[in-house]
Amino acid sequence: MVRLVILGGPGAGKGTQCEQLRDRLGLVWISTGEILRQAIAAKDSDGDCQTELGRQAQSYVERGELVPDAIMIQFIQQRLSQPDVQQGWILDGYPRTAFQAEELDFLLEELQQQLDYAIFLAVPPAELKARSLARGRTDDTPEAIERRIELFEERTVPILEYYDLRKRLVRIDGAKPIEDVQDAIQTTVETLVE
Ligand code: AP5
């Protein structure tokens, strides 16, 4: 049973690493960014978002702003209560604020689950920017990338201390090649899957 949170700035490699972890360990990968992008992309015949989540999130995601905590917390509460995640999960892009981190702990207590590790992929800001620009997703405009990096520093970096104090934080050099980063994560996770 593995329960992981993957933290890192925009372009740190969270999705890249989670995809490999999912394929290798068969874990359920929950990417809040991907879920929001899919909800925004699903449009009805009038060109409006089909879901309430897509409607609520669209303007925030396009500008690189954070979707309000209340929306994200409610979404995660519902997602982690579903049957497919009872054998473990990887959260990619959540939590992103101190409030989300605290609420996640309350939720896990309620569900009688425990987080194993919060894995932080450390990558310098210039590299975050270069990778995001090269990828060229629709929300990868230079302005939105700058804003995501700024918000990462302001709102997400403080969570590192939160997990460090709880002896859950594992820092990994995310500037190394993709395979090296995956090996470092696997070494951390191996002890849990034995
Ligand atoms: P989200 O999708 O989570 O965006 P992000 O954090 O900005 O992260 P990215 O998806 O851009 O990057 P990544 O770390 O997954 O890197 P990747 O593997 O793709 O969220 C999008 C938006 O949704 C947010 O801006 C916000 O609006 C909203 N949102 C989401 N969660 C939220 C929450 N909890 N609360 C509020 N709002 C929320 O890699 C990037 C590129 O680098 C790829 O091309 C890859 O091939 C390359 N690469 C990866 N690793 C390496 C490596 N080691 N070496 C060289 N290249 C590499």
Coordinates of C-alpha atoms and ligand atoms in Angstrom, one line a residue:
M1 CA 0.0 0.0 0.0
V2 CA 1.5 3.3 -1.1
R3 CA 0.2 6.8 -0.5
L4 CA 2.3 9.6 -1.9
V5 CA 2.2 13.3 -2.5
I6 CA 4.4 14.6 -5.3
L7 CA 5.4 18.3 -4.9
G8 CA 7.3 20.5 -7.3
G9 CA 7.0 23.7 -9.4
P10 CA 5.5 23.9 -12.9
G11 CA 7.6 21.7 -15.1
A12 CA 9.4 20.0 -12.2
G13 CA 8.5 16.6 -13.7
K14 CA 5.6 15.6 -11.4
G15 CA 3.5 14.2 -14.2
T16 CA 6.5 12.5 -16.0
Q17 CA 7.5 10.7 -12.8
C18 CA 3.9 9.8 -11.7
E19 CA 3.2 8.2 -15.0
Q20 CA 6.2 5.9 -14.6
L21 CA 5.3 5.1 -11.0
R22 CA 1.7 4.3 -12.1
D23 CA 3.0 2.0 -14.8
R24 CA 5.6 0.3 -12.6
L25 CA 3.7 0.0 -9.4
G26 CA 0.1 -0.1 -10.6
L27 CA -0.8 2.9 -8.4
V28 CA -3.8 5.2 -9.0
W29 CA -2.4 8.5 -10.2
I30 CA -4.5 11.5 -9.4
S31 CA -3.3 14.7 -11.2
T32 CA -5.4 17.7 -10.2
G33 CA -3.9 19.7 -13.1
E34 CA -4.9 17.0 -15.7
I35 CA -8.3 16.5 -14.2
L36 CA -9.0 20.3 -14.4
R37 CA -7.7 20.5 -17.9
Q38 CA -10.0 17.7 -19.0
A39 CA -12.9 19.2 -17.3
I40 CA -12.2 22.6 -19.0
A41 CA -11.8 20.9 -22.4
A42 CA -15.1 19.0 -22.2
K43 CA -17.5 21.4 -23.9
D44 CA -21.2 21.1 -24.8
S45 CA -22.6 22.1 -28.3
D46 CA -22.8 25.8 -27.2
G47 CA -19.1 25.7 -26.3
D48 CA -19.7 25.9 -22.6
C49 CA -18.0 23.6 -20.1
Q50 CA -20.1 20.5 -19.4
T51 CA -19.2 20.2 -15.8
E52 CA -19.4 22.5 -12.8
L53 CA -15.7 21.8 -12.0
G54 CA -14.7 22.9 -15.6
R55 CA -16.8 26.0 -15.4
Q56 CA -15.4 27.0 -12.0
A57 CA -11.8 26.3 -12.8
Q58 CA -11.4 27.6 -16.4
S59 CA -10.5 31.2 -15.7
Y60 CA -8.0 30.3 -13.0
V61 CA -6.1 27.7 -14.9
E62 CA -5.9 29.8 -18.0
R63 CA -4.3 32.6 -16.0
G64 CA -1.9 30.4 -14.0
E65 CA -3.8 31.2 -10.8
L66 CA -4.7 28.7 -8.2
V67 CA -8.2 27.3 -8.2
P68 CA -9.8 28.3 -4.9
D69 CA -9.1 25.9 -2.0
A70 CA -12.8 25.3 -1.3
I71 CA -13.3 23.8 -4.8
M72 CA -10.1 21.7 -4.7
I73 CA -10.6 20.4 -1.2
Q74 CA -14.2 19.3 -2.0
F75 CA -13.0 17.6 -5.2
I76 CA -10.2 15.6 -3.3
Q77 CA -12.6 14.6 -0.6
Q78 CA -14.9 13.0 -3.2
R79 CA -12.0 11.5 -5.2
L80 CA -10.2 9.8 -2.2
S81 CA -13.5 8.3 -1.0
Q82 CA -14.0 6.3 -4.2
P83 CA -13.4 2.6 -4.3
D84 CA -10.5 2.5 -6.8
V85 CA -8.1 4.4 -4.5
Q86 CA -8.6 2.2 -1.4
Q87 CA -5.4 0.3 -2.2
G88 CA -3.2 3.4 -2.5
W89 CA -2.7 6.5 -4.6
I90 CA -0.2 9.2 -5.8
L91 CA -1.4 12.8 -5.6
D92 CA 0.2 15.0 -8.3
G93 CA -0.2 18.7 -7.8
Y94 CA -2.2 18.4 -4.6
P95 CA -1.8 19.8 -2.0
R96 CA -0.6 23.2 -3.2
T97 CA -1.4 25.4 -0.2
A98 CA -1.0 25.1 3.5
F99 CA -4.8 24.9 3.9
Q100 CA -5.0 22.1 1.4
A101 CA -2.2 20.2 3.2
E102 CA -4.0 20.5 6.6
E103 CA -7.4 19.5 5.1
L104 CA -5.8 16.5 3.5
D105 CA -4.5 15.4 6.9
F106 CA -8.0 15.8 8.4
L107 CA -9.5 13.8 5.5
L108 CA -6.9 11.0 5.8
E109 CA -7.6 10.8 9.5
E110 CA -11.3 10.4 8.8
L111 CA -10.6 7.8 6.2
Q112 CA -8.2 6.0 8.5
Q113 CA -5.4 6.3 6.0
Q114 CA -1.9 7.6 6.3
L115 CA 0.4 9.5 4.0
D116 CA 3.7 7.7 3.5
Y117 CA 5.8 10.4 1.9
A118 CA 5.7 13.9 0.4
I119 CA 8.3 13.8 -2.4
F120 CA 9.6 17.1 -3.5
L121 CA 11.2 17.4 -6.9
A122 CA 13.7 20.3 -6.5
V123 CA 14.3 22.1 -9.8
P124 CA 15.8 25.7 -10.2
P125 CA 13.2 28.3 -11.5
A126 CA 15.1 28.9 -14.8
E127 CA 14.8 25.2 -15.6
L128 CA 11.1 25.1 -14.6
K129 CA 10.5 28.0 -17.0
A130 CA 12.5 26.4 -19.9
R131 CA 10.8 23.0 -19.6
S132 CA 7.3 24.5 -19.4
L133 CA 7.9 26.8 -22.4
A134 CA 9.3 23.9 -24.4
R135 CA 6.3 21.7 -23.6
G136 CA 3.8 24.3 -25.0
R137 CA 0.6 23.2 -23.4
T138 CA -2.4 25.7 -23.8
D139 CA -1.8 27.0 -20.2
D140 CA 1.9 27.4 -20.9
T141 CA 1.9 31.0 -22.0
P142 CA 5.0 32.9 -20.7
E143 CA 2.7 35.0 -18.4
A144 CA 0.9 32.0 -17.0
I145 CA 4.2 30.1 -16.4
E146 CA 5.7 33.1 -14.6
R147 CA 2.6 33.3 -12.4
R148 CA 2.6 29.6 -11.6
I149 CA 6.3 29.8 -10.6
E150 CA 5.5 32.8 -8.4
L151 CA 2.6 31.0 -6.7
F152 CA 4.6 27.9 -6.3
E153 CA 7.2 29.9 -4.3
E154 CA 4.6 31.8 -2.3
R155 CA 2.0 29.1 -1.6
T156 CA 3.5 25.7 -2.1
V157 CA 7.1 26.0 -0.8
P158 CA 5.8 26.6 2.8
I159 CA 4.2 23.2 2.7
L160 CA 7.7 21.6 2.5
E161 CA 8.3 22.7 6.1
Y162 CA 4.8 21.3 7.1
Y163 CA 5.8 17.8 5.8
D164 CA 9.4 18.1 7.1
L165 CA 8.1 18.7 10.6
R166 CA 5.9 15.6 10.3
K167 CA 8.9 13.5 9.1
R168 CA 7.2 12.8 5.7
L169 CA 9.4 15.0 3.4
V170 CA 11.8 13.4 0.9
R171 CA 13.8 15.9 -1.3
I172 CA 14.9 14.7 -4.7
D173 CA 17.1 16.5 -7.2
G174 CA 14.6 16.9 -10.0
A175 CA 17.1 18.6 -12.3
K176 CA 18.8 15.3 -13.0
P177 CA 17.8 13.1 -16.0
I178 CA 14.3 11.6 -15.9
E179 CA 15.6 8.0 -15.2
D180 CA 17.8 9.1 -12.3
V181 CA 14.9 11.0 -10.7
Q182 CA 12.7 7.9 -11.2
D183 CA 15.4 5.7 -9.6
A184 CA 15.6 8.0 -6.6
I185 CA 11.8 7.9 -6.1
Q186 CA 11.7 4.1 -6.5
T187 CA 14.4 3.7 -3.8
T188 CA 12.2 5.7 -1.4
V189 CA 9.0 3.8 -2.4
E190 CA 10.6 0.3 -2.5
T191 CA 10.5 0.0 1.3
L192 CA 6.7 0.5 1.2
V193 CA 5.9 -2.1 -1.5
E194 CA 8.0 -5.0 -0.1
Ligands
AP5_1 P1 -0.6 21.3 -13.0 O1 -0.9 20.6 -14.2 O2 -0.4 20.6 -11.8 O3 0.6 22.3 -13.4 P2 2.0 22.5 -12.7 O4 2.2 22.3 -11.3 O5 2.3 23.9 -13.2 O6 2.8 21.4 -13.3 P3 3.0 20.9 -14.7 O7 1.9 20.0 -15.1 O8 3.2 22.2 -15.6 O9 4.4 20.2 -14.7 P4 4.9 18.8 -14.1 O10 5.7 19.0 -12.8 O11 3.9 17.8 -14.1 O12 6.0 18.5 -15.2 P5 6.0 17.5 -16.5 O13 6.1 16.1 -16.0 O14 4.8 17.8 -17.3 O15 -1.8 22.4 -12.7 C1 -2.2 23.2 -13.8 C2 -3.2 24.3 -13.2 O16 -4.3 23.7 -12.5 C3 -2.5 25.2 -12.1 O17 -1.9 26.3 -12.7 C4 -3.8 25.6 -11.3 O18 -4.5 26.6 -12.0 C5 -4.6 24.4 -11.3 N1 -4.4 23.5 -10.1 C6 -3.9 22.2 -10.2 N2 -3.9 21.7 -8.9 C7 -4.3 22.7 -8.1 C8 -4.5 22.7 -6.7 N3 -4.2 21.7 -5.9 N4 -5.0 23.9 -6.2 C9 -5.3 24.9 -6.9 N5 -5.2 24.9 -8.3 C10 -4.7 23.8 -8.9 O19 7.3 17.9 -17.2 C11 7.4 19.2 -17.9 C12 8.3 19.0 -19.1 O20 9.7 18.8 -18.6 C13 8.0 17.9 -20.0 O21 8.2 18.2 -21.3 C14 8.9 16.8 -19.6 O22 9.2 15.9 -20.6 C15 10.1 17.5 -19.1 N6 10.9 16.9 -18.1 C16 10.4 16.3 -17.0 N7 11.3 15.8 -16.1 C17 12.5 16.2 -16.8 C18 13.9 16.0 -16.4 N8 14.2 15.3 -15.3 N9 14.8 16.4 -17.2 C19 14.5 17.1 -18.4 N10 13.2 17.3 -18.8 C20 12.2 16.8 -18.0

